[in-house]
Short mmCIF file of C-alpha atoms and ligand atoms in Angstrom, two decimals:
data_model
loop_
_atom_site.label_atom_id
_atom_site.label_comp_id
_atom_site.label_asym_id
_atom_site.label_seq_id
_atom_site.Cartn_x
_atom_site.Cartn_y
_atom_site.Cartn_z
CA GLU A 1 87.49 143.20 157.41
CA LYS A 2 90.74 141.91 156.04
CA LYS A 3 90.96 138.09 155.62
CA PRO A 4 93.44 136.54 158.03
CA ARG A 5 96.63 135.32 156.74
CA GLN A 6 96.05 131.53 155.40
CA ILE A 7 98.89 129.15 156.63
CA ARG A 8 99.34 125.61 155.48
CA LEU A 9 99.73 123.06 158.11
CA HIS A 10 103.11 121.95 156.51
CA GLU A 11 104.28 125.40 157.14
CA VAL A 12 103.23 125.20 160.70
CA ARG A 13 105.22 122.04 160.99
CA GLN A 14 108.50 123.72 160.07
CA HIS A 15 108.10 126.05 162.99
CA ASN A 16 108.91 123.39 165.46
CA ALA A 17 111.03 123.61 168.73
CA ALA A 18 114.30 123.66 166.77
CA SER A 19 113.28 126.56 164.55
CA ARG A 20 114.07 130.19 165.55
CA GLU A 21 110.45 131.17 165.16
CA PRO A 22 108.22 128.79 166.88
CA TRP A 23 104.56 128.45 166.14
CA VAL A 24 101.77 126.66 167.64
CA THR A 25 98.12 126.23 166.53
CA LYS A 26 94.95 126.31 168.76
CA GLY A 27 91.94 125.07 167.09
CA THR A 28 92.35 126.58 163.60
CA SER A 29 94.39 129.60 164.60
CA VAL A 30 98.16 129.92 164.22
CA TYR A 31 100.35 131.87 166.60
CA ASP A 32 103.89 132.75 166.46
CA ILE A 33 105.21 132.37 170.18
CA THR A 34 108.79 133.43 169.57
CA ASP A 35 108.40 136.21 171.99
CA TRP A 36 106.34 134.21 174.58
CA VAL A 37 108.77 131.46 175.08
CA ASP A 38 111.06 133.32 177.48
CA ALA A 39 108.17 135.00 179.46
CA HIS A 40 106.19 131.69 179.70
CA PRO A 41 105.56 131.01 183.53
CA GLY A 42 105.92 127.41 182.86
CA GLY A 43 109.32 127.67 181.01
CA ASP A 44 110.17 126.29 177.69
CA VAL A 45 108.13 123.27 177.98
CA ILE A 46 105.71 125.23 175.71
CA LEU A 47 108.01 124.47 172.90
CA ARG A 48 107.11 120.79 173.31
CA ALA A 49 103.87 121.87 171.20
CA ALA A 50 105.77 123.93 168.76
CA GLY A 51 105.12 122.98 165.00
CA GLY A 52 101.78 121.50 166.11
CA SER A 53 98.69 122.04 168.19
CA ILE A 54 98.71 123.42 171.75
CA ASP A 55 95.36 122.11 172.57
CA ALA A 56 96.40 118.65 173.99
CA TYR A 57 98.87 120.22 176.17
CA TRP A 58 96.34 122.83 177.62
CA ASN A 59 93.79 119.89 178.23
CA ILE A 60 96.62 118.74 180.54
CA PHE A 61 97.86 122.05 182.04
CA THR A 62 94.21 122.92 182.94
CA ILE A 63 95.59 126.12 184.56
CA HIS A 64 95.67 127.63 180.94
CA LYS A 65 91.84 127.41 180.57
CA LYS A 66 91.24 130.98 181.65
CA GLN A 67 90.42 134.08 179.66
CA ASP A 68 93.54 135.91 180.67
CA VAL A 69 95.67 133.08 179.35
CA TYR A 70 93.69 133.07 176.03
CA ASP A 71 94.11 136.76 175.86
CA ILE A 72 98.02 136.42 176.04
CA LEU A 73 97.95 133.76 173.37
CA GLU A 74 95.58 136.11 171.13
CA GLN A 75 98.36 138.67 170.97
CA TYR A 76 100.61 136.42 169.11
CA LYS A 77 98.10 135.31 166.59
CA ILE A 78 99.39 135.57 162.96
CA GLY A 79 96.63 133.65 160.85
CA GLU A 80 94.45 130.79 160.33
CA ILE A 81 95.05 127.35 158.98
CA ASP A 82 94.36 127.19 155.15
CA GLU A 83 90.95 125.75 154.51
CA THR A 84 92.41 123.31 152.12
CA ASP A 85 93.86 121.61 155.32
CA LEU A 86 90.54 121.43 157.27
CA ILE A 87 88.00 118.63 157.22
CA ASP A 88 84.49 119.90 158.24
CA GLY A 89 86.21 123.15 159.71
CA HIS A 90 88.56 121.24 161.91
CA VAL A 91 92.26 120.29 161.75
CA PRO A 92 92.09 116.44 161.10
CA GLN A 93 93.26 114.42 163.94
CA ASP A 94 96.13 112.55 162.17
CA ALA A 95 97.53 116.06 161.28
CA ILE A 96 98.07 116.63 165.02
CA GLU A 97 101.21 115.39 166.65
CA ASP A 98 100.32 113.04 169.29
CA PRO A 99 102.21 114.02 172.55
CA PHE A 100 102.17 110.43 173.74
CA VAL A 101 103.59 108.47 170.61
CA THR A 102 106.84 107.73 172.78
CA ASP A 103 104.98 106.44 175.68
CA PRO A 104 105.91 102.68 176.71
CA ALA A 105 103.78 99.52 176.03
CA ARG A 106 101.74 98.58 179.07
CA ASP A 107 100.59 95.50 180.85
CA PRO A 108 97.02 94.66 179.34
CA SER A 109 95.76 93.70 182.69
CA LEU A 110 96.00 97.18 184.04
CA ARG A 111 92.60 98.94 184.39
CA VAL A 112 92.91 101.95 182.01
CA LEU A 113 90.98 104.98 183.03
CA THR A 114 92.69 107.26 180.51
CA ALA A 115 95.13 106.12 177.84
CA LYS A 116 96.50 109.64 176.90
CA PRO A 117 98.03 110.43 179.33
CA CYS A 118 98.06 106.95 180.80
CA ASN A 119 96.12 106.67 184.07
CA ALA A 120 95.51 103.01 185.04
CA GLU A 121 94.80 101.13 188.10
CA THR A 122 96.06 98.03 189.52
CA PRO A 123 93.86 95.00 188.99
CA PRO A 124 92.50 93.46 192.14
CA GLU A 125 94.56 90.28 191.45
CA ALA A 126 97.66 92.10 191.74
CA LEU A 127 96.68 94.00 194.84
CA SER A 128 96.82 90.74 196.88
CA ASP A 129 100.59 90.69 196.81
CA PHE A 130 102.54 92.58 199.63
CA LEU A 131 104.65 93.87 196.75
CA THR A 132 102.94 94.82 193.56
CA PRO A 133 104.69 93.52 190.48
CA ASN A 134 106.07 96.47 188.45
CA PRO A 135 104.03 95.75 185.20
CA THR A 136 100.88 96.11 187.26
CA PHE A 137 101.92 98.89 189.59
CA TYR A 138 99.30 101.65 189.14
CA VAL A 139 100.23 104.46 186.69
CA ARG A 140 99.34 108.09 187.34
CA ASN A 141 100.72 110.35 184.71
CA HIS A 142 99.53 113.86 184.13
CA MET A 143 101.61 113.95 180.86
CA TRP A 144 103.76 112.00 178.44
CA VAL A 145 106.54 109.84 179.53
CA PRO A 146 109.82 111.73 179.03
CA VAL A 147 112.38 109.86 176.86
CA VAL A 148 115.80 109.47 178.45
CA GLU A 149 117.89 106.93 176.41
CA GLU A 150 121.33 107.65 177.41
CA PRO A 151 121.17 108.79 181.21
CA GLU A 152 124.94 108.81 181.60
CA SER A 153 125.37 111.36 178.79
CA GLU A 154 121.81 113.09 178.56
CA TYR A 155 120.83 113.48 182.21
CA ARG A 156 122.08 115.32 185.23
CA LEU A 157 120.02 116.16 188.47
CA SER A 158 120.55 119.53 189.45
CA ILE A 159 120.25 121.15 193.02
CA GLU A 160 119.64 124.84 193.75
CA LEU A 161 120.03 126.25 197.22
CA PRO A 162 118.38 129.42 198.65
CA ASP A 163 121.48 131.39 198.17
CA GLY A 164 121.29 130.65 194.46
CA GLU A 165 124.14 128.25 194.43
CA GLU A 166 123.52 125.32 192.11
CA LYS A 167 125.10 121.76 191.94
CA SER A 168 124.60 118.86 189.62
CA TYR A 169 125.06 115.19 189.76
CA THR A 170 125.24 112.45 187.08
CA ILE A 171 123.36 109.13 187.97
CA LYS A 172 126.89 107.52 188.37
CA GLU A 173 128.01 110.11 190.91
CA LEU A 174 124.89 109.52 193.03
CA LYS A 175 125.40 105.84 193.00
CA GLU A 176 129.03 106.05 193.61
CA ARG A 177 129.09 108.86 196.31
CA PHE A 178 126.22 107.90 198.58
CA PRO A 179 125.11 104.94 200.40
CA MET A 180 122.25 102.85 198.93
CA HIS A 181 119.15 102.03 200.72
CA LYS A 182 116.32 99.74 200.21
CA ILE A 183 112.89 100.62 201.68
CA THR A 184 109.34 99.25 200.85
CA VAL A 185 106.91 102.08 200.39
CA THR A 186 103.26 102.16 199.43
CA LEU A 187 102.35 104.87 197.15
CA GLN A 188 98.83 106.08 197.02
CA CYS A 189 97.01 108.64 194.85
CA SER A 190 94.93 111.19 196.71
CA GLY A 191 92.26 110.23 194.31
CA ASN A 192 92.17 106.47 195.32
CA ARG A 193 88.56 105.21 195.81
CA ARG A 194 87.27 108.55 194.40
CA LYS A 195 84.53 106.68 192.79
CA ASP A 196 83.23 105.57 196.07
CA MET A 197 82.87 109.11 197.00
CA THR A 198 80.81 109.69 193.94
CA VAL A 199 78.57 106.83 194.39
CA HIS A 200 77.88 107.18 198.09
CA ALA A 201 77.98 111.02 198.42
CA LYS A 202 77.68 112.89 195.06
CA GLN A 203 79.76 113.54 191.80
CA THR A 204 83.30 114.35 192.07
CA ASN A 205 85.66 115.92 189.47
CA GLY A 206 88.71 113.66 188.52
CA LEU A 207 89.72 110.16 187.57
CA GLN A 208 87.13 107.79 188.96
CA TRP A 209 89.56 105.39 190.70
CA THR A 210 88.26 102.42 192.58
CA ALA A 211 90.48 100.80 195.18
CA GLY A 212 93.52 100.23 192.87
CA ALA A 213 95.25 103.69 192.72
CA ILE A 214 97.68 102.21 195.41
CA SER A 215 100.52 99.88 195.20
CA SER A 216 103.63 98.85 197.04
CA ALA A 217 107.30 98.32 195.94
CA GLU A 218 110.76 97.95 197.40
CA TRP A 219 112.61 101.10 196.15
CA GLU A 220 116.31 101.34 196.06
CA GLY A 221 118.27 104.45 195.77
CA VAL A 222 120.19 107.04 197.86
CA LYS A 223 118.70 109.26 200.64
CA LEU A 224 117.73 112.77 199.55
CA ARG A 225 119.20 113.96 202.96
CA ASP A 226 122.64 112.66 202.17
CA VAL A 227 122.78 114.43 198.81
CA LEU A 228 121.37 117.54 200.10
CA ALA A 229 123.84 117.53 203.00
CA ASP A 230 126.52 117.15 200.20
CA ALA A 231 124.98 120.05 198.24
CA GLY A 232 125.41 122.07 201.33
CA ILE A 233 122.03 122.14 203.32
CA GLY A 234 120.67 120.15 206.26
CA ALA A 235 123.61 118.05 207.57
CA LEU A 236 123.21 116.97 211.08
CA GLY A 237 124.40 119.55 213.54
CA GLN A 238 124.40 122.37 210.92
CA LYS A 239 122.13 125.33 211.25
CA LEU A 240 119.38 125.32 208.57
CA PRO A 241 119.15 128.89 206.81
CA GLU A 242 115.82 130.43 207.65
CA ASP A 243 114.68 130.51 204.10
CA ALA A 244 115.17 126.78 203.56
CA ARG A 245 111.50 125.77 204.38
CA HIS A 246 110.50 123.52 201.30
CA VAL A 247 112.17 121.03 198.95
CA GLN A 248 110.70 121.44 195.40
CA PHE A 249 110.96 118.59 192.76
CA MET A 250 110.79 119.20 189.18
CA GLY A 251 109.99 116.56 186.59
CA LEU A 252 111.48 116.40 183.06
CA GLU A 253 107.89 116.97 181.62
CA ALA A 254 107.14 119.85 183.93
CA TYR A 255 105.30 118.13 186.60
CA GLY A 256 106.31 119.54 189.97
CA ALA A 257 105.64 119.38 193.69
CA SER A 258 107.28 119.81 197.06
CA ILE A 259 107.56 118.88 200.48
CA PRO A 260 108.59 120.35 203.77
CA ILE A 261 112.17 120.60 204.63
CA SER A 262 111.65 118.75 207.87
CA LYS A 263 110.62 115.71 206.05
CA ALA A 264 113.33 115.87 203.51
CA ILE A 265 116.15 115.94 206.07
CA ASP A 266 114.58 113.76 208.70
CA PRO A 267 117.12 111.03 209.46
CA LEU A 268 113.97 108.74 209.97
CA GLY A 269 112.20 110.20 206.99
CA ASP A 270 113.63 107.83 204.35
CA VAL A 271 113.03 109.98 201.48
CA LEU A 272 114.78 108.49 198.57
CA LEU A 273 116.04 109.29 195.12
CA ALA A 274 115.31 105.96 193.73
CA PHE A 275 116.82 104.18 190.51
CA LYS A 276 115.25 100.84 191.23
CA MET A 277 111.97 99.19 191.86
CA ASN A 278 111.52 95.72 193.20
CA GLY A 279 115.00 94.89 192.12
CA GLU A 280 114.92 96.10 188.46
CA GLU A 281 115.73 99.41 186.73
CA LEU A 282 112.91 101.98 187.26
CA PRO A 283 110.26 101.39 184.42
CA ARG A 284 109.70 104.32 182.33
CA ASP A 285 106.22 104.83 183.45
CA HIS A 286 107.39 105.01 187.07
CA GLY A 287 110.06 107.52 186.48
CA TYR A 288 113.30 106.45 184.77
CA PRO A 289 116.13 107.21 185.31
CA LEU A 290 115.30 108.75 188.66
CA ARG A 291 112.42 109.51 190.96
CA VAL A 292 111.63 110.75 194.32
CA VAL A 293 109.98 108.52 196.81
CA VAL A 294 108.40 110.23 199.81
CA PRO A 295 107.38 107.57 202.16
CA GLY A 296 104.17 108.18 204.08
CA ASN A 297 103.08 111.27 202.05
CA VAL A 298 100.54 111.49 199.13
CA ALA A 299 102.20 109.96 196.02
CA ALA A 300 101.77 113.44 194.28
CA ARG A 301 105.03 114.39 195.92
CA SER A 302 106.90 111.42 194.63
CA VAL A 303 107.99 113.15 191.60
CA LYS A 304 109.05 110.97 188.61
CA TRP A 305 111.64 111.74 186.03
CA LEU A 306 113.17 114.09 188.58
CA ARG A 307 115.12 116.91 186.86
CA LYS A 308 115.76 119.60 189.42
CA ILE A 309 115.56 120.07 193.24
CA VAL A 310 115.23 123.64 194.60
CA VAL A 311 115.55 124.46 198.29
CA SER A 312 113.26 127.19 198.74
CA ASP A 313 111.14 129.35 201.22
CA GLU A 314 108.07 128.59 199.34
CA GLU A 315 106.37 125.59 198.14
CA SER A 316 106.27 124.47 194.59
CA LEU A 317 104.41 126.82 192.40
CA SER A 318 102.81 124.00 190.36
CA GLN A 319 99.11 123.61 190.16
CA TRP A 320 99.62 120.29 191.71
CA GLN A 321 101.05 121.77 194.91
CA ARG A 322 98.95 124.98 194.98
CA ARG A 323 95.66 123.81 193.95
CA ASP A 324 94.53 120.17 192.91
CA TYR A 325 95.78 118.14 196.03
CA LYS A 326 93.86 120.21 198.87
CA CYS A 327 90.78 119.40 200.87
CA PHE A 328 87.90 121.59 201.91
CA GLY A 329 84.77 121.13 204.18
CA PRO A 330 81.84 119.32 202.74
CA ASN A 331 79.92 122.53 202.14
CA VAL A 332 82.64 124.21 200.01
CA SER A 333 81.98 123.80 196.24
CA ASN A 334 83.96 126.76 194.96
CA PRO A 335 87.30 126.66 196.97
CA ASP A 336 89.64 129.43 197.71
CA TRP A 337 92.69 127.26 196.87
CA THR A 338 95.03 129.45 198.92
CA LYS A 339 92.98 128.77 202.15
CA ALA A 340 93.83 125.18 202.54
CA LYS A 341 97.12 123.19 203.17
CA SER A 342 98.38 120.91 200.48
CA ILE A 343 98.14 117.43 201.31
CA GLN A 344 101.21 115.77 202.51
CA GLU A 345 100.99 112.90 204.97
CA MET A 346 98.07 110.50 204.23
CA PRO A 347 95.29 109.86 206.54
CA ILE A 348 94.33 106.08 207.25
CA THR A 349 92.40 103.94 204.81
CA SER A 350 91.63 100.41 204.03
CA ALA A 351 89.95 98.30 201.33
CA ILE A 352 88.73 94.84 200.54
CA THR A 353 90.35 93.54 197.38
CA SER A 354 89.02 90.08 197.36
CA VAL A 355 86.01 87.96 198.58
CA LEU A 356 86.77 84.17 198.28
CA SER A 357 83.50 82.36 197.67
CA PRO A 358 82.99 79.76 200.37
CA SER A 359 83.17 76.12 199.36
CA SER A 360 79.69 74.55 198.73
CA THR A 361 80.00 72.05 201.53
CA GLU A 362 77.09 72.28 204.13
CA GLU A 363 79.43 73.08 207.04
CA SER A 364 81.35 75.82 205.30
CA ARG A 365 78.51 77.51 203.52
CA ASN A 366 78.46 80.27 205.93
CA GLN A 367 82.10 80.77 206.08
CA LEU A 368 83.70 83.71 204.26
CA THR A 369 87.22 84.60 203.37
CA VAL A 370 87.69 88.28 202.71
CA GLU A 371 91.29 90.00 201.97
CA GLY A 372 92.34 93.48 201.63
CA TYR A 373 94.86 96.23 202.43
CA ALA A 374 95.20 98.91 205.22
CA TYR A 375 97.44 101.98 205.05
CA SER A 376 98.09 104.93 207.11
CA GLY A 377 100.54 107.96 206.19
CA GLY A 378 103.31 109.30 208.13
CA GLY A 379 104.75 105.97 208.87
CA ARG A 380 101.93 105.14 211.50
CA GLU A 381 101.67 101.49 211.84
CA ILE A 382 98.28 99.86 211.31
CA VAL A 383 97.44 98.08 214.55
CA ARG A 384 93.89 96.69 213.98
CA VAL A 385 91.49 96.03 211.05
CA ASP A 386 87.80 95.56 211.86
CA ILE A 387 85.38 93.62 209.53
CA SER A 388 81.71 93.58 209.46
CA THR A 389 79.61 91.23 207.28
CA ASP A 390 76.41 92.76 208.18
CA GLY A 391 76.76 96.29 206.90
CA GLY A 392 78.51 97.67 210.09
CA LYS A 393 76.18 96.52 212.78
CA SER A 394 78.50 93.99 214.18
CA TRP A 395 82.19 93.70 213.94
CA ASP A 396 85.11 91.20 214.32
CA GLN A 397 88.77 91.59 213.79
CA ALA A 398 90.95 90.30 210.72
CA GLU A 399 94.26 88.88 210.92
CA LEU A 400 97.15 91.17 210.10
CA LEU A 401 99.52 89.31 207.83
CA SER A 402 103.29 89.38 208.38
CA ASP A 403 105.44 90.73 205.71
CA SER A 404 108.83 91.85 205.05
CA THR A 405 108.58 95.54 205.52
CA LYS A 406 112.02 97.59 205.30
CA GLY A 407 112.60 101.06 206.47
CA SER A 408 112.50 103.38 209.50
CA LYS A 409 109.00 103.47 209.99
CA ALA A 410 105.82 101.59 208.74
CA TRP A 411 105.90 103.10 205.26
CA CYS A 412 104.06 100.20 203.63
CA TRP A 413 100.52 99.02 203.76
CA LYS A 414 99.48 95.96 205.93
CA ARG A 415 97.76 93.03 204.16
CA TRP A 416 94.89 91.36 206.23
CA ARG A 417 92.67 88.41 205.86
CA TYR A 418 89.33 87.58 207.66
CA THR A 419 87.71 84.22 207.62
CA GLY A 420 84.56 84.00 209.66
CA PRO A 421 80.67 83.35 209.60
CA CYS A 422 78.79 85.50 207.33
CA ARG A 423 76.39 86.89 209.86
CA SER A 424 73.19 87.80 207.83
CA CYS A 425 73.89 85.68 205.00
CA ASP A 426 71.24 86.64 202.38
CA GLU A 427 72.37 89.86 201.25
CA THR A 428 75.15 91.32 202.95
CA THR A 429 77.40 94.52 202.74
CA LEU A 430 80.99 93.74 203.77
CA VAL A 431 82.55 96.55 205.61
CA VAL A 432 86.16 97.18 206.51
CA LYS A 433 87.79 100.11 208.52
CA ALA A 434 91.16 100.27 210.07
CA THR A 435 92.88 101.82 212.98
CA ASP A 436 96.74 103.00 213.28
CA GLU A 437 99.17 103.34 216.09
CA ALA A 438 97.99 106.82 216.88
CA TYR A 439 94.17 105.45 217.16
CA ASN A 440 93.21 107.36 214.16
CA THR A 441 90.35 105.48 212.26
CA GLN A 442 88.26 106.09 209.04
CA PRO A 443 85.15 108.15 208.94
CA GLU A 444 81.92 106.24 208.37
CA SER A 445 80.30 108.35 205.59
CA TYR A 446 81.73 109.73 202.50
CA GLU A 447 79.24 112.82 202.93
CA ALA A 448 81.02 113.91 205.83
CA ILE A 449 84.36 114.10 203.96
CA TYR A 450 82.98 115.08 200.70
CA ASN A 451 85.10 117.55 198.67
CA PRO A 452 84.37 118.32 194.92
CA ARG A 453 87.76 117.01 193.77
CA GLY A 454 87.03 113.71 195.52
CA ASN A 455 90.56 113.80 197.35
CA LEU A 456 91.12 111.61 200.42
CA ALA A 457 87.86 109.27 199.88
CA THR A 458 88.92 107.24 203.04
CA ALA A 459 85.38 106.43 204.30
CA TRP A 460 84.57 102.65 205.61
CA HIS A 461 85.04 100.51 202.53
CA ARG A 462 81.89 98.64 201.45
CA VAL A 463 81.43 95.78 199.28
CA SER A 464 78.12 94.09 198.56
CA TYR A 465 78.19 90.35 198.75
CA ALA A 466 75.68 87.99 197.73
CA PRO A 467 76.19 84.57 199.14
CA GLY A 468 76.21 81.71 196.57
CA THR A 469 77.21 83.80 193.78
N1 MTE B 1 105.62 112.93 188.61
C1 MTE B 1 105.75 113.53 187.54
N2 MTE B 1 106.84 113.85 186.89
N3 MTE B 1 104.72 113.46 186.67
C2 MTE B 1 103.46 112.90 187.09
O1 MTE B 1 102.43 113.11 186.30
N4 MTE B 1 102.20 112.03 189.10
C3 MTE B 1 102.06 112.07 190.57
C4 MTE B 1 103.33 111.39 191.21
N5 MTE B 1 104.62 111.90 190.43
C5 MTE B 1 103.39 112.46 188.33
C6 MTE B 1 104.63 112.41 189.14
C7 MTE B 1 101.00 111.42 191.15
S1 MTE B 1 99.70 112.43 191.25
C8 MTE B 1 101.04 110.11 191.61
S2 MTE B 1 99.78 109.51 192.38
C9 MTE B 1 102.33 109.27 191.52
O2 MTE B 1 103.41 110.05 190.78
C10 MTE B 1 102.06 108.04 190.66
O3 MTE B 1 103.25 107.22 190.52
P1 MTE B 1 103.17 105.95 189.67
O4 MTE B 1 102.58 106.35 188.45
O5 MTE B 1 104.65 105.33 189.74
O6 MTE B 1 102.25 104.83 190.39
MO1 MO B 2 98.05 111.12 192.37
#
């Protein structure tokens, strides 16, 4: 058998995104992807890996980990990395370009689950505010953080309508031509509290978030419905074309998701194209220069670094719309992803975020103060929070704290506090469950709502508490 062509790493590096013949490596093999770029279903994002290794990207876009995708790549193989560039048969780590080098610096108090891409939850201290400070707002990135240095010259938002017509807007045009709105919105990842499901039911597949994959902010921007109406769709009194059923959002780094058109054009739906978060320019981690904020829906639909909007008869084709964010019955271990609806409005949930140790004086020894949040999707207001200090045998009600919520519906969590006697004060499990205005409440067990991806882990939140500690 003929020895494959030996290629030096410095040669690979020259075949970067700017070259006419882009190459990538996978493991120790080299591929000339020139003819694949146009046919690549994910578009030219593949060029991001050109001149270097594609492995880090395929670890992110897990959709590639299939034999038929490997087979496609194999057609483009041109050789092997020269052995003089390998250490123990591998490409040395420092020779591989790190897709995350341009990511921003982050607050050290964030609880990091993965650094690259950055996935980090809000620390419990920061969950006690009605609005979460920007530096400790949880971060959920599937990829790197796109770099947009000069939005006015480098950036345009484009909007494509079902008839193929396309319009585009600069940030300045968006700001000048449409009314600004300020809305307080809680964003919650579908995987919030996934770790509880793992601990109380069984292993789940995904980032093991505790109760901090949720945060709230005041978002400022223009309404999506105003911009869509300007682009030619969904104005009040105007008939919607039959093929206008979903609004797809595409991020600059190739993340994508969609929402139903009914939500996008609802006058009380409050979907924003946001420039600001808590009065400041959007931080890079949270979508600078522009992100969608879809109040009441799973945060996966609030696409950051928004590049393009497509009004379509179909949902977004992304894996995050068609696969990952769906739920199945507790018996289904190998789901047929086409058979379930994508998660949109969030179900009700609540969590304990702090237990204040009682003072040591005799009369207050058995008093306990517990705080937390409760949130329901779809703008459904939280009407009651029940607390148990004996593992769920007896209940009492927490006080709902007043706040400065803004928007057409209850898009933000309710903070609550409970001070009361600790009923069985030896070893106790504190439990919280909430009820919303539709009288939806949380399931008691994780087993009953188990799904292998650990989405929507909304069972009663339990925290063990040992008095005197
Ligand atoms: N948008 C883009 N472009 N890329 C992403 O990785 N992650 C989504 C959503 N929007 C994501 C995105 C998910 S799953 C969540 S939970 C929220 O952003 C997280 O928003 P945050 O990082 O501002 O808290
Ligand atoms: Mo998420």
